[in-house]
Tab-separated table of C-alpha atoms in Angstrom:
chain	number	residue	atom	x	y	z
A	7	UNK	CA	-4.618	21.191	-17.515
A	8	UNK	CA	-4.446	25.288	-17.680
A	9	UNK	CA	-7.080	27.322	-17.926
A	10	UNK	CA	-6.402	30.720	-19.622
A	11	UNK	CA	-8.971	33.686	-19.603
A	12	UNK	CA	-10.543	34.292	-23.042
A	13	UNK	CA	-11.755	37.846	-23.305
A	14	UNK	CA	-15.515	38.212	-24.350
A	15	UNK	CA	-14.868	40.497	-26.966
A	16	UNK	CA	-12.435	38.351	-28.612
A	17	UNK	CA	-14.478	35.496	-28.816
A	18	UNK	CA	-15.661	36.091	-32.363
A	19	UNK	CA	-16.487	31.956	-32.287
A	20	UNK	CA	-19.471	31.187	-30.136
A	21	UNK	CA	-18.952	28.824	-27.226
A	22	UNK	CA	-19.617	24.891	-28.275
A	23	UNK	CA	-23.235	24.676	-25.950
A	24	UNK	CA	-23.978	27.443	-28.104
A	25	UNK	CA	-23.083	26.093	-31.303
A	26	UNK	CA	-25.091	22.519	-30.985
A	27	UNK	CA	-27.008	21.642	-33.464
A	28	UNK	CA	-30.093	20.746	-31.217
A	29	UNK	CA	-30.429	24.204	-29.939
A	30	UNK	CA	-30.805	25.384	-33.445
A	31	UNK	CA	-34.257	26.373	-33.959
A	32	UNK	CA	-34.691	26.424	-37.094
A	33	UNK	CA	-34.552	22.383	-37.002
A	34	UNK	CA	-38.183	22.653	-35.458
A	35	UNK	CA	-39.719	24.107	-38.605
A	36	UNK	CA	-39.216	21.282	-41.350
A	37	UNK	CA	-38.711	17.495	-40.112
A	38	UNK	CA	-35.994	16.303	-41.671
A	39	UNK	CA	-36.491	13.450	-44.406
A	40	UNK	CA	-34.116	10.914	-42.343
A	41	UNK	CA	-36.407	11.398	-39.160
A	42	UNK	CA	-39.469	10.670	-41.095
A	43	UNK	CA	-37.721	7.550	-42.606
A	44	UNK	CA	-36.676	6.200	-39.326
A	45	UNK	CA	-40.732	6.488	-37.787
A	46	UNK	CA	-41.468	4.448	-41.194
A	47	UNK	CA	-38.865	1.971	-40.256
A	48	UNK	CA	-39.397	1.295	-36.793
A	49	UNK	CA	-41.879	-1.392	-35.989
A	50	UNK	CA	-44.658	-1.471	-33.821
A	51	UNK	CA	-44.705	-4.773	-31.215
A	52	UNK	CA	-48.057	-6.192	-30.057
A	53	UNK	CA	-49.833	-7.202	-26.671
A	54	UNK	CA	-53.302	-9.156	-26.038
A	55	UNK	CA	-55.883	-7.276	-25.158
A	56	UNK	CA	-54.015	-3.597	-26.332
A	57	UNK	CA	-55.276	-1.755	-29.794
A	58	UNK	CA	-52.986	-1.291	-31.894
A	59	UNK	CA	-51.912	2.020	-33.324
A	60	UNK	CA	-50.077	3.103	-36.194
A	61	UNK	CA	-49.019	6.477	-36.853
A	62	UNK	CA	-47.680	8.819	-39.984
A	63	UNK	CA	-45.281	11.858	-39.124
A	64	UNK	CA	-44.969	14.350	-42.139
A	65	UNK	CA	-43.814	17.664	-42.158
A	66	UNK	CA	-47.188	19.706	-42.632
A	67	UNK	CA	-45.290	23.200	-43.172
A	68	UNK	CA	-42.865	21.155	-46.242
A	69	UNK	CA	-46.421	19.886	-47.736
A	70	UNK	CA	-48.058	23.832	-47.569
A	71	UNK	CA	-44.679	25.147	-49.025
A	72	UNK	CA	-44.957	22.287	-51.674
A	73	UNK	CA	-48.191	22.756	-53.161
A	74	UNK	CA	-47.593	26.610	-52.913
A	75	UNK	CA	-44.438	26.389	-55.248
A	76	UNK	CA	-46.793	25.474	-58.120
A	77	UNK	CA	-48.491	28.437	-58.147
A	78	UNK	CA	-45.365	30.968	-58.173
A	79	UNK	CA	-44.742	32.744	-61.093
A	80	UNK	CA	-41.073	33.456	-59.763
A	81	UNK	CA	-40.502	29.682	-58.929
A	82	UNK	CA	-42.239	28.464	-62.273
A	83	UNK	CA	-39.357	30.819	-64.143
A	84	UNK	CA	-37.052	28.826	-62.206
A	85	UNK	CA	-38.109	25.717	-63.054
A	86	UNK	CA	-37.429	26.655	-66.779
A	87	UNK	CA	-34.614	27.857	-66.624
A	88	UNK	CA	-33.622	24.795	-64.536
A	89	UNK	CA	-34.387	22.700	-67.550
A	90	UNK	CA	-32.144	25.023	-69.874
A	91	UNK	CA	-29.764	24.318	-67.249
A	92	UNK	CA	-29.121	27.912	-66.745
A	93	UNK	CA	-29.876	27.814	-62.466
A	94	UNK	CA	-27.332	25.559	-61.611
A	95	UNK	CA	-27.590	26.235	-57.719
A	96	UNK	CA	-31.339	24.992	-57.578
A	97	UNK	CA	-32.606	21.132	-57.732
A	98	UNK	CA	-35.834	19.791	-58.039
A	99	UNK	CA	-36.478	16.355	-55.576
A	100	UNK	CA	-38.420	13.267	-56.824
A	101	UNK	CA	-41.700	15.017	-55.287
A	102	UNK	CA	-41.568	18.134	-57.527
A	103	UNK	CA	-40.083	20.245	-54.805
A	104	UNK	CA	-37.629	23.417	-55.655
A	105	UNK	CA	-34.414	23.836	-53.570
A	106	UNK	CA	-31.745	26.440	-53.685
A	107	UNK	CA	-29.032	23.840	-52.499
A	108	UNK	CA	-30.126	22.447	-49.101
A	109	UNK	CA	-32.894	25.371	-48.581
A	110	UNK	CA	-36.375	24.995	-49.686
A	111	UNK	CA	-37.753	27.851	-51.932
A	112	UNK	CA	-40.971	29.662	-50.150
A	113	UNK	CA	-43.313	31.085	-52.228
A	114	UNK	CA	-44.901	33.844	-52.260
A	115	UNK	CA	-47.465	33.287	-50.116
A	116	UNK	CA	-48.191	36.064	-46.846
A	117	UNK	CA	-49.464	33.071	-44.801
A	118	UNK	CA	-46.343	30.615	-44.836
A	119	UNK	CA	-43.932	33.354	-44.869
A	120	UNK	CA	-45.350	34.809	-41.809
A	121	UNK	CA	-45.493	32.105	-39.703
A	122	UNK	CA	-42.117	30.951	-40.345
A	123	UNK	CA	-41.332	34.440	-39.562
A	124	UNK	CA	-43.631	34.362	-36.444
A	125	UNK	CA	-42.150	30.754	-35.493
A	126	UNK	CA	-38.439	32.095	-35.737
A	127	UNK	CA	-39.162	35.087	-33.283
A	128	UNK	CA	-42.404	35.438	-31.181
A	129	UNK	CA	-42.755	31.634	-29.578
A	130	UNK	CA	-41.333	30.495	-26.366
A	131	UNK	CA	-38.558	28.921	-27.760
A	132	UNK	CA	-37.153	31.665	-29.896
A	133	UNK	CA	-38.002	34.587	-27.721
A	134	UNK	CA	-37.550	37.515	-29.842
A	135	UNK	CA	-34.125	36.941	-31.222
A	136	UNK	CA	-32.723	40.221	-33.498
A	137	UNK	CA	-32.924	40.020	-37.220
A	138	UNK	CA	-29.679	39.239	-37.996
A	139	UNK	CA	-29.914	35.534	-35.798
A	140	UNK	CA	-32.794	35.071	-37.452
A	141	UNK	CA	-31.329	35.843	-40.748
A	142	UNK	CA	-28.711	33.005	-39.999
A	143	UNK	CA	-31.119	30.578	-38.797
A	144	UNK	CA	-33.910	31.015	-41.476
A	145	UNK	CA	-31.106	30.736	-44.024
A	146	UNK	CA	-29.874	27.373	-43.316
A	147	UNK	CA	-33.763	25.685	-44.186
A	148	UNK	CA	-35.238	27.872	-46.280
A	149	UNK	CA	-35.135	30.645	-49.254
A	150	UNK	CA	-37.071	33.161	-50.780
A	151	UNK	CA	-36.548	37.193	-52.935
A	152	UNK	CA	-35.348	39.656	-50.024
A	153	UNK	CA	-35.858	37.401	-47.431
A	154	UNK	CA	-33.083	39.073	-45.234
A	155	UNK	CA	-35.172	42.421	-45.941
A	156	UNK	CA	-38.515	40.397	-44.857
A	157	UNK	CA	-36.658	39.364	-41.439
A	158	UNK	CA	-35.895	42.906	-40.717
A	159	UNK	CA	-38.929	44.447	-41.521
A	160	UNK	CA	-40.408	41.779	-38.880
A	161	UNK	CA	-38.409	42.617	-36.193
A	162	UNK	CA	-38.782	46.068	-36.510
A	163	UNK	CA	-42.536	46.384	-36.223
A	164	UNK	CA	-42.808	43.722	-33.618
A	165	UNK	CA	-44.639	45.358	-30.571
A	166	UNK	CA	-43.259	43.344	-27.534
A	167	UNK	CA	-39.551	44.346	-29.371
A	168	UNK	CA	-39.995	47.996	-29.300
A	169	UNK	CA	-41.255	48.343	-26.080
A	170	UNK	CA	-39.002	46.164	-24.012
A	171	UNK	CA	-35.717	46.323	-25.749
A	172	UNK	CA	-33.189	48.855	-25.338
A	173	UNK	CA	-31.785	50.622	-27.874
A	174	UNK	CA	-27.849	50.409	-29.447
A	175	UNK	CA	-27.239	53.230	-31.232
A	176	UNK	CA	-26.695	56.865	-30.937
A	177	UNK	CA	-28.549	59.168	-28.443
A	178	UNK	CA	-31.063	60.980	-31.331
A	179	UNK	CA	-31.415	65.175	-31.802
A	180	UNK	CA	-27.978	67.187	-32.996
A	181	UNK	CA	-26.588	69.739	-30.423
A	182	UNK	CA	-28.477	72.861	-30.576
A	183	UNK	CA	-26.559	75.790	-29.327
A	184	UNK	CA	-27.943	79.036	-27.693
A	185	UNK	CA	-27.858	81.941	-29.281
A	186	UNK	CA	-24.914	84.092	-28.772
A	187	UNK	CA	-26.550	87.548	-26.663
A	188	UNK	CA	-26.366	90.694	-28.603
A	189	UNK	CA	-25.119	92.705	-24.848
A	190	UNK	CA	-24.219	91.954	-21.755
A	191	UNK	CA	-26.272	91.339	-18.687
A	192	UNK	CA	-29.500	91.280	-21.887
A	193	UNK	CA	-29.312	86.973	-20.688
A	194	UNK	CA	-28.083	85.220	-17.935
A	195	UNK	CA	-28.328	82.217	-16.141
A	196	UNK	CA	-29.393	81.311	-12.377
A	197	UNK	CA	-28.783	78.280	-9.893
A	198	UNK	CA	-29.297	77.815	-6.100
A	199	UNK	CA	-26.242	76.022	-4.214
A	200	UNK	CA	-28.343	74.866	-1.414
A	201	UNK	CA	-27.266	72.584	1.828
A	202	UNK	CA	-24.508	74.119	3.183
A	203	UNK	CA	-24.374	75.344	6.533
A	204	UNK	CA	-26.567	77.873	8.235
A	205	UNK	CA	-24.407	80.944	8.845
A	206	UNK	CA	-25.145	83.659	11.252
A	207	UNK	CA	-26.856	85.755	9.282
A	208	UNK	CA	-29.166	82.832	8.436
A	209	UNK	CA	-28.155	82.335	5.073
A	210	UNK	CA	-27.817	78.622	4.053
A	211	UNK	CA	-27.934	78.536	0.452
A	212	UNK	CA	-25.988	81.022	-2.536
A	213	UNK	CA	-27.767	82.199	-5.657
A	214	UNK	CA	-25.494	82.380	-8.489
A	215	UNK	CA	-26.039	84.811	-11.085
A	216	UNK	CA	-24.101	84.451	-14.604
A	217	UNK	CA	-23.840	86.713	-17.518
A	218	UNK	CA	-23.954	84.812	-20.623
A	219	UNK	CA	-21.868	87.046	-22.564
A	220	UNK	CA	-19.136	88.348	-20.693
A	221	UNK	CA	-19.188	85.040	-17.832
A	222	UNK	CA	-19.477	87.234	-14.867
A	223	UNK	CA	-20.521	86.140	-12.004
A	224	UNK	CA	-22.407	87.096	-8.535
A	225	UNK	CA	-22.884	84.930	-5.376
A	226	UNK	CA	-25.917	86.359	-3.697
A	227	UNK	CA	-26.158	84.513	-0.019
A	228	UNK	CA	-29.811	83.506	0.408
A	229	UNK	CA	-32.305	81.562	2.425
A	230	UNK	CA	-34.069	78.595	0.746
A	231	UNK	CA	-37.252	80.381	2.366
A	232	UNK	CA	-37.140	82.926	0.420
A	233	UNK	CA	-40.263	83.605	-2.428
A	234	UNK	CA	-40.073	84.691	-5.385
A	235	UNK	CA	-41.057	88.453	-4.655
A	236	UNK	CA	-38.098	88.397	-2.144
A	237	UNK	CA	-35.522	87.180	-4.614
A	238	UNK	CA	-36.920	89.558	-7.085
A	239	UNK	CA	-36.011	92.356	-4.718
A	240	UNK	CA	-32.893	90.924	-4.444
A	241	UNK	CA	-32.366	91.045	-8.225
A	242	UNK	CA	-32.795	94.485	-8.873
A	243	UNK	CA	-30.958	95.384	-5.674
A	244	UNK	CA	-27.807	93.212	-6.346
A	245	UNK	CA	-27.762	92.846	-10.435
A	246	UNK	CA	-29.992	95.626	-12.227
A	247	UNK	CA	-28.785	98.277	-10.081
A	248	UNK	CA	-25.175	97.540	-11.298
A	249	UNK	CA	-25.933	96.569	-14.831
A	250	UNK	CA	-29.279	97.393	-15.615
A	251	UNK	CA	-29.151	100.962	-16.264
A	252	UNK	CA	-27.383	102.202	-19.232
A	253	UNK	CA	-24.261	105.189	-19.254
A	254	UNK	CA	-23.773	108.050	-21.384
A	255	UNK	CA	-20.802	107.336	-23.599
A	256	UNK	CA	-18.949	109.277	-26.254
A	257	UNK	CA	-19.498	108.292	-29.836
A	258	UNK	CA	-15.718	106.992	-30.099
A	259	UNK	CA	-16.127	105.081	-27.001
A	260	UNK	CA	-19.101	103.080	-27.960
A	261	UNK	CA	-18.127	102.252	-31.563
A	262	UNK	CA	-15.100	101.186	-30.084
A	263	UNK	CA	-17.148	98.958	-27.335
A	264	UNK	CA	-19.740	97.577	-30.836
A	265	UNK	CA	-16.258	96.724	-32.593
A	266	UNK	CA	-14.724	94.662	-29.268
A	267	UNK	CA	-18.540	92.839	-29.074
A	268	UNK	CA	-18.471	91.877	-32.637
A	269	UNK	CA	-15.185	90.361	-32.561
A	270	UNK	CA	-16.420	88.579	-28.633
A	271	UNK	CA	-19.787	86.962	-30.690
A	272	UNK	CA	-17.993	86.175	-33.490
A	273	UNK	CA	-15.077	84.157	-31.424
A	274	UNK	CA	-18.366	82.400	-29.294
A	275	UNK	CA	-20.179	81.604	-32.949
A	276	UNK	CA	-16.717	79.786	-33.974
A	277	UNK	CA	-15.976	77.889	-30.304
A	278	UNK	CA	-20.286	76.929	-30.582
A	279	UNK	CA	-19.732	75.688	-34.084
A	280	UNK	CA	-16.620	73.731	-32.892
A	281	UNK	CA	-17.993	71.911	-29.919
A	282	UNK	CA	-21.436	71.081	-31.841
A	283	UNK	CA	-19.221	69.895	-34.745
A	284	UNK	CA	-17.784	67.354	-31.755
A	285	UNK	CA	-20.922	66.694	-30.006
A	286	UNK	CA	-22.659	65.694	-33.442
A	287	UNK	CA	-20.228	62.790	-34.015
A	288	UNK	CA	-22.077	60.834	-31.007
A	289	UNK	CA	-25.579	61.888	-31.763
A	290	UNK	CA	-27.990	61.645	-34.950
A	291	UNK	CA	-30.716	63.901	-36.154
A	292	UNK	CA	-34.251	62.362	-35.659
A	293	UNK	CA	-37.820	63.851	-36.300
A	294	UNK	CA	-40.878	63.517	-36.619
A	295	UNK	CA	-43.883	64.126	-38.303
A	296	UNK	CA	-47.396	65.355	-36.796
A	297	UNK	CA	-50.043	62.603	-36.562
A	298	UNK	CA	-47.087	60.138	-35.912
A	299	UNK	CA	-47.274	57.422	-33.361
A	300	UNK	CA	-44.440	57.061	-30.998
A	301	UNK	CA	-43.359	55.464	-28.142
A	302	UNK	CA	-42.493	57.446	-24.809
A	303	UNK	CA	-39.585	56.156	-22.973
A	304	UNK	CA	-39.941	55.321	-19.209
A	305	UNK	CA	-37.184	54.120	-16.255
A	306	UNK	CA	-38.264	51.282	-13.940
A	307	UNK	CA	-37.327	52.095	-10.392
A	308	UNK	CA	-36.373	49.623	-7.615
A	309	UNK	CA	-35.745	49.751	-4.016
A	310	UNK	CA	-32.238	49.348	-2.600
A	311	UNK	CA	-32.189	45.950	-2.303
A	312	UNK	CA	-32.362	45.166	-6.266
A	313	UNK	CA	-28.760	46.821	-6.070
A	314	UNK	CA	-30.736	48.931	-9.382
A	315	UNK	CA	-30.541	45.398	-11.301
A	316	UNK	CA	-32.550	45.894	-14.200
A	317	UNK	CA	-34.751	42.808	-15.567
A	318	UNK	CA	-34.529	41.899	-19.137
A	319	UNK	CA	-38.000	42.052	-19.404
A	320	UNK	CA	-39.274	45.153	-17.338
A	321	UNK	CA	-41.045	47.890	-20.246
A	322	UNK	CA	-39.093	50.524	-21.516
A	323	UNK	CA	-41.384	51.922	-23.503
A	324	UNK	CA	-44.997	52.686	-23.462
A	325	UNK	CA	-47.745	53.794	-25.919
A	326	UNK	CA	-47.845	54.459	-29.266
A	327	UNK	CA	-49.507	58.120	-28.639
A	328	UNK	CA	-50.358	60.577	-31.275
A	329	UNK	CA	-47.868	63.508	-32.315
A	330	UNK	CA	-49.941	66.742	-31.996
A	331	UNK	CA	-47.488	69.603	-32.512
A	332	UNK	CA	-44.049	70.301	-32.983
A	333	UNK	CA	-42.553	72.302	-30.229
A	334	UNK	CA	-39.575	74.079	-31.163
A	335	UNK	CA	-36.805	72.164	-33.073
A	336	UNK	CA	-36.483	69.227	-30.778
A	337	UNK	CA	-39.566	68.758	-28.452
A	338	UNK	CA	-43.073	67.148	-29.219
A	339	UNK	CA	-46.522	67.560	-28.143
A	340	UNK	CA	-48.207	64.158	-27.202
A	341	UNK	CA	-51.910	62.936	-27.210
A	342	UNK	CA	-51.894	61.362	-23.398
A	343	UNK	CA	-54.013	59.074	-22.243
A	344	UNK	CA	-56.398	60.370	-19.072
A	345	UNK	CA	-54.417	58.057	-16.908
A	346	UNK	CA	-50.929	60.237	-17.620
A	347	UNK	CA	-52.447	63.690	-16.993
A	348	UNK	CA	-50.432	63.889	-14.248
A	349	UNK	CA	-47.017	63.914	-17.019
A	350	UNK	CA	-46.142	67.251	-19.016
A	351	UNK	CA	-47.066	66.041	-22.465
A	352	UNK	CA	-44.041	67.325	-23.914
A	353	UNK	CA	-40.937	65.768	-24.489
A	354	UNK	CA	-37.899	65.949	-26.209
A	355	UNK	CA	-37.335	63.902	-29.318
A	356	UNK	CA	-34.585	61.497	-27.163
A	357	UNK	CA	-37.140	60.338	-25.158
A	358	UNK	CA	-39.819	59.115	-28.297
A	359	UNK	CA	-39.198	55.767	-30.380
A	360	UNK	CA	-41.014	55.471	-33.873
A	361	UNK	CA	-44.113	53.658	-34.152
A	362	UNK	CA	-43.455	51.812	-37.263
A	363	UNK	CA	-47.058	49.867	-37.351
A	364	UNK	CA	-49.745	50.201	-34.917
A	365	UNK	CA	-49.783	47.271	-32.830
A	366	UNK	CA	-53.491	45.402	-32.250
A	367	UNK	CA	-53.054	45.351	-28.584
A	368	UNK	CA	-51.576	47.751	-26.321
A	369	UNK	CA	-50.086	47.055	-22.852
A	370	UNK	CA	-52.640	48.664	-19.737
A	371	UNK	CA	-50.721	51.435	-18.508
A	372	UNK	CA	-53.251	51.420	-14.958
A	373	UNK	CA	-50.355	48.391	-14.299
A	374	UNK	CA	-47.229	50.842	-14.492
A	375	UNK	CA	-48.741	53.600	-12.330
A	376	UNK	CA	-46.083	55.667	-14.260
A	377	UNK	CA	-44.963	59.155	-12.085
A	378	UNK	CA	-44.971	62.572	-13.813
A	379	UNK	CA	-41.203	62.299	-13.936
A	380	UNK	CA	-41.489	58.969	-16.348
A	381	UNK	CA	-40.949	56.971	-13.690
A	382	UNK	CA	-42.514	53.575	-12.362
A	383	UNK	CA	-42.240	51.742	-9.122
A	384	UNK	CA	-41.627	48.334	-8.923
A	385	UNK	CA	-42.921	46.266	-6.147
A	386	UNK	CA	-42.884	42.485	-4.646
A	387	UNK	CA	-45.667	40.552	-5.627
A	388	UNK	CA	-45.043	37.024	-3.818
A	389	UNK	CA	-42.319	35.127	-1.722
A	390	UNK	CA	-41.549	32.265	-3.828
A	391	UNK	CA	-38.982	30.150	-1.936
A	392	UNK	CA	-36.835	30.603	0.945
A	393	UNK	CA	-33.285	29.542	1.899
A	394	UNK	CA	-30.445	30.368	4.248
A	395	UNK	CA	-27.071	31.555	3.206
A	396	UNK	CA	-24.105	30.612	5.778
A	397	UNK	CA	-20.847	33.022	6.312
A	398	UNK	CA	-18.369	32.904	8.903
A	399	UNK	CA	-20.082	34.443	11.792
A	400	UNK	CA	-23.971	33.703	10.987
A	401	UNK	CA	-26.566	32.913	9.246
A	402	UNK	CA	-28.840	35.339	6.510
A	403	UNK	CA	-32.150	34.017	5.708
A	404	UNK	CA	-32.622	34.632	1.748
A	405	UNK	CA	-36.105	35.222	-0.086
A	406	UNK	CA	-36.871	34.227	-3.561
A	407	UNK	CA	-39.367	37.303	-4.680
A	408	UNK	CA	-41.506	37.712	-7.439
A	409	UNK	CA	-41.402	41.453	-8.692
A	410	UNK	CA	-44.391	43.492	-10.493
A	411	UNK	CA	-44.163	43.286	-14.327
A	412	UNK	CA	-42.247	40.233	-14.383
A	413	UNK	CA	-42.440	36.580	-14.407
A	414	UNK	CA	-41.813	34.419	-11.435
A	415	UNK	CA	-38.619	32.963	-14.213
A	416	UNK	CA	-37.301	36.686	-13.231
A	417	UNK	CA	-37.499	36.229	-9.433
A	418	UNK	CA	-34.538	37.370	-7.260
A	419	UNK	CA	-33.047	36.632	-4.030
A	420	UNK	CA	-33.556	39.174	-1.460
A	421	UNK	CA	-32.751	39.362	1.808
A	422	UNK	CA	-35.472	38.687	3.991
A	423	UNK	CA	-34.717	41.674	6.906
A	424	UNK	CA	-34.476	44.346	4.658
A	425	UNK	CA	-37.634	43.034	2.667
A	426	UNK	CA	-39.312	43.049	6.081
A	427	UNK	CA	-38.407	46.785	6.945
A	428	UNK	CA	-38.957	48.200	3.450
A	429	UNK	CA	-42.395	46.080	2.626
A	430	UNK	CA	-43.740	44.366	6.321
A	431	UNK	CA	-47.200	43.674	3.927
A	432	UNK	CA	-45.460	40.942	2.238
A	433	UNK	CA	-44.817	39.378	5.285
A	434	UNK	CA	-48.320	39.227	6.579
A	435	UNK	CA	-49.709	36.050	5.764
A	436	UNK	CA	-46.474	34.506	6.472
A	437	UNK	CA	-46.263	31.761	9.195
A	438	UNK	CA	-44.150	32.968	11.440
C-alpha cells in the first residue's frame, strides 16, 4: 500500500467520515417512513408478572407541516396546477401531503420554519454551521419560496454567530490619504527611537523630525526624561530656527519657487491616487449610520504557555452599543457601558461589526474585564486531569486546564512548572 499526500485545498470532495449519511443532520428532523414501518413491524414479546407496553413513533414536525399545507395559498395553487398536470416536479402522497421530489413543501408558517431553521443551526448537534451547509442540508428534506434567502438571513442575525466568529472578507474603510501640505516645514511628522545605548552625553534615545513635503529629515539626540517643555525648547532651537522664519525673496525667485511646488503637489496627488487605487483592491468601504448598533471588536490575550492558541469559542466581539456621532470619515462615537469607561469610545470603522437585529440577551461584559486597549485576559479556572509525558532524558508532568470563557471541551494541556510559576493560586488546594 502507498500513501500519497493529498493537499487540503485540492480536496474539493469531502473525506468519507465526513460524507456518512448518519452524520447528516438533517436526518434528525423528519423520521423517515421506512423507520416508522419497521417500529410497526417489530413485535413486542411478553413476561409474567411485566406490563406490557406498546408504543407509536410518528414524526410530529411531518404531521405540523401536514396540516399547515392546507392552509397555504401558494401550496393550494400548486395543488391545481398539479391536477392540470402543469407542476410536474411535485407529487402528492396517499396522506394529502405536497412534495417537490423527495423534499416536503413547508408552508408558510413563522413557527415551523423557524424551528427547522433553529434545529439546523443553534442545537448541540449542529453548532452554528454557515448558511451555505445549512442550505445543503435543509435542501435534501425539505422546500419552501426563498428558502436559501431565509437560511441566510438566519445566520446573519444570529447573536452567538456575530460575536464569536471571525470574519472572511476584506479589512472594511478605503485608504484615506493625507493631504498634500501647501509649504514646507507648514506639517511634519515626529517619532522617538528609544533603547539604544546611553552615550556620554547621556543621550539614549533620537527624536526624528520629518518634513512632509520636501522628506527632510533631523535626528535630534534626546533623553527619554525629557518633558514636554524641554523638547519644545528643543524644537524651536533645532527646527523653527532653521525653517521657521521666512526670507526676503525677489519676485522672480518666488514665482519660480510657487511654479517648482505646484508641479512637487501635483506629482504627490498622482503617486497618493496611485497607491490608494492599490490599497482599495484589498479593502471595502463600510459605514454607518447614527443610532446604529454595532459590535466592538476585542483580542483575547493568553499567557506564554497557550503558545497564543486561540479557542474557537473565545468572544470576538462584544456589545451591540449605540452609534452617537460620526467622527471624521472613518471613526465612530460609541454609547459605552459604565463598565468600559476606562476605553476611548471612539473607534475606527475596522474595528465595529453591524448589528443586524438586536439580540434579547446580551453577554455580561463584568466576565471579560476588557482593558482600555480592547484587550482581555484570559485565565485558568480549574486543573482538570493530569498526566506525564516521557522523552529521552526525563519526565514532564502535563496539566489538563480549564481556561476563563470556555468550556472544560476546550481544555488544554499545559505544563505543570510553568503553570506553577506564572499562576501558584491554582496550585493551592492541590495535594501535594
Amino acid at each position: 500500500m502507498e500513501i500519497h499526500y493529498h493537499p487540503g485545498k485540492a480536496n474539493v470532495v469531502v473525506d468519507a467520515l465526513s460524507r456518512k449519511s448518519y452524520a447528516n443532520m438533517a436526518l434528525g428532523f423528519i423520521m423517515p417512513h421506512e423507520l416508522c414501518k419497521e417500529f410497526e413491524r417489530l413485535s413486542l414479546g411478553f413476561l409474567h408478572h411485566t406490563t406490557a407496553t406498546a408504543f407509536e413513533a410518528e414524526p410530529t414536525l411531518e404531521q405540523e407541516i401536514r396540516e399547515h399545507q392546507k392552509g397555504d395559498e401558494k401550496l393550494q395553487e400548486i395543488r391545481e396546477l398539479l391536477k392540470l398536470g402543469k407542476a410536474p416536479h411535485f407529487r402528492e402522497d396517499e396522506q394529502g401531503t405536497l412534495w417537490y421530489k423527495n423534499r416536503i413543501c413547508v408552508p408558510n408558517v413563522d413557527s415551523i420554519r423557524k424551528l427547522i431553521l433553529s434545529e439546523a443551526h443553534d442545537t448541540a448537534y449542529s453548532i452554528h454551521p454557515g448558511s451555505t451547509k445549512i442550505y445543503y442540508d435543509l435542501k435534501e428534506r425539505f422546500w419552501w419560496y426563498g428558502m436559501k434567502r431565509a437560511v441566510a438571513e438566519y445566520v446573519a442575525i444570529c447573536d452567538t454567530c456575530q460575536r464569536v466568529k471571525a470574519e472572511h472578507q476584506r479589512p472594511a474603510s478605503l485608504l484615506q490619504p493625507l493631504k498634500v501640505p501647501e509649504w514646507k516645514w507648514k506639517e511634519i511628522t515626529m517619532d522617538f527611537i528609544v533603547g539604544l545605548p546611553r552615550a556620554q552625553k547621556g543621550y539614549n534615545s533620537i527624536w526624528v523630525v520629518v518634513d512632509r513635503l520636501t522628506k527632510v529629515a533631523h535626528f535630534i539626540p534626546v533623553n527619554t526624561t525629557y518633558s514636554g517643555a524641554k523638547l519644545a525648547e528643543l524644537y524651536i532651537f533645532r527646527i523653527v530656527c532653521l525653517h521657521g522664519e521666512k526670507q526676503v525673496f525677489g519676485p522672480d525667485i518666488i514665482q519660480d519657487a510657487k511654479q517648482q511646488l505646484r508641479i512637487v503637489q501635483e506629482n504627490l496627488r498622482v503617486a497618493q491616487s496611485r497607491q490608494r487605487s492599490y490599497a482599495d483592491v484589498r479593502r471595502r468601504d463600510l459605514s454607518f449610520k447614527v443610532d446604529d448598533h454595532v459590535y466592538l471588536k476585542v483580542s483575547p490575550m493568553r499567557g506564554i504557555h497557550r503558545f497564543n492558541m486561540k479557542g474557537k469559542l473565545a468572544p470576538r466581539y462584544i456589545g451591540p452599543f449605540k452609534i452617537l456621532v460620526k467622527k471624521g470619515e472613518v471613526a465612530y462615537r460609541l454609547e459605552l457601558p459604565p463598565s468600559l469607561s476606562g476605553v476611548h469610545d471612539v473607534f475606527h470603522v475596522s474595528q465595529l461589526k453591524k448589528c443586524l437585529i438586536m439580540p434579547e440577551e446580551q453577554a455580561p461584559l463584568e466576565e471579560l474585564e476588557v482593558q482600555e486597549d480592547l484587550t482581555y485576559t484570559e485565565h485558568p479556572v480549574k486543573i482538570l486531569d493530569t498526566s506525564e509525558r516521557n522523552t529521552r532524558n526525563k519526565k514532564i508532568k502535563m496539566c489538563r486546564v480549564q481556561w476563563s470563557h470556555h468550556t472544560e471541551a476546550e481544555a488544554t494541556w499545559e505544563r505543570e512548572d510553568e503553570l506553577k510559576a506564572a499562576y501558584p493560586a491554582l496550585f493551592a488546594n492541590q495535594p501535594i
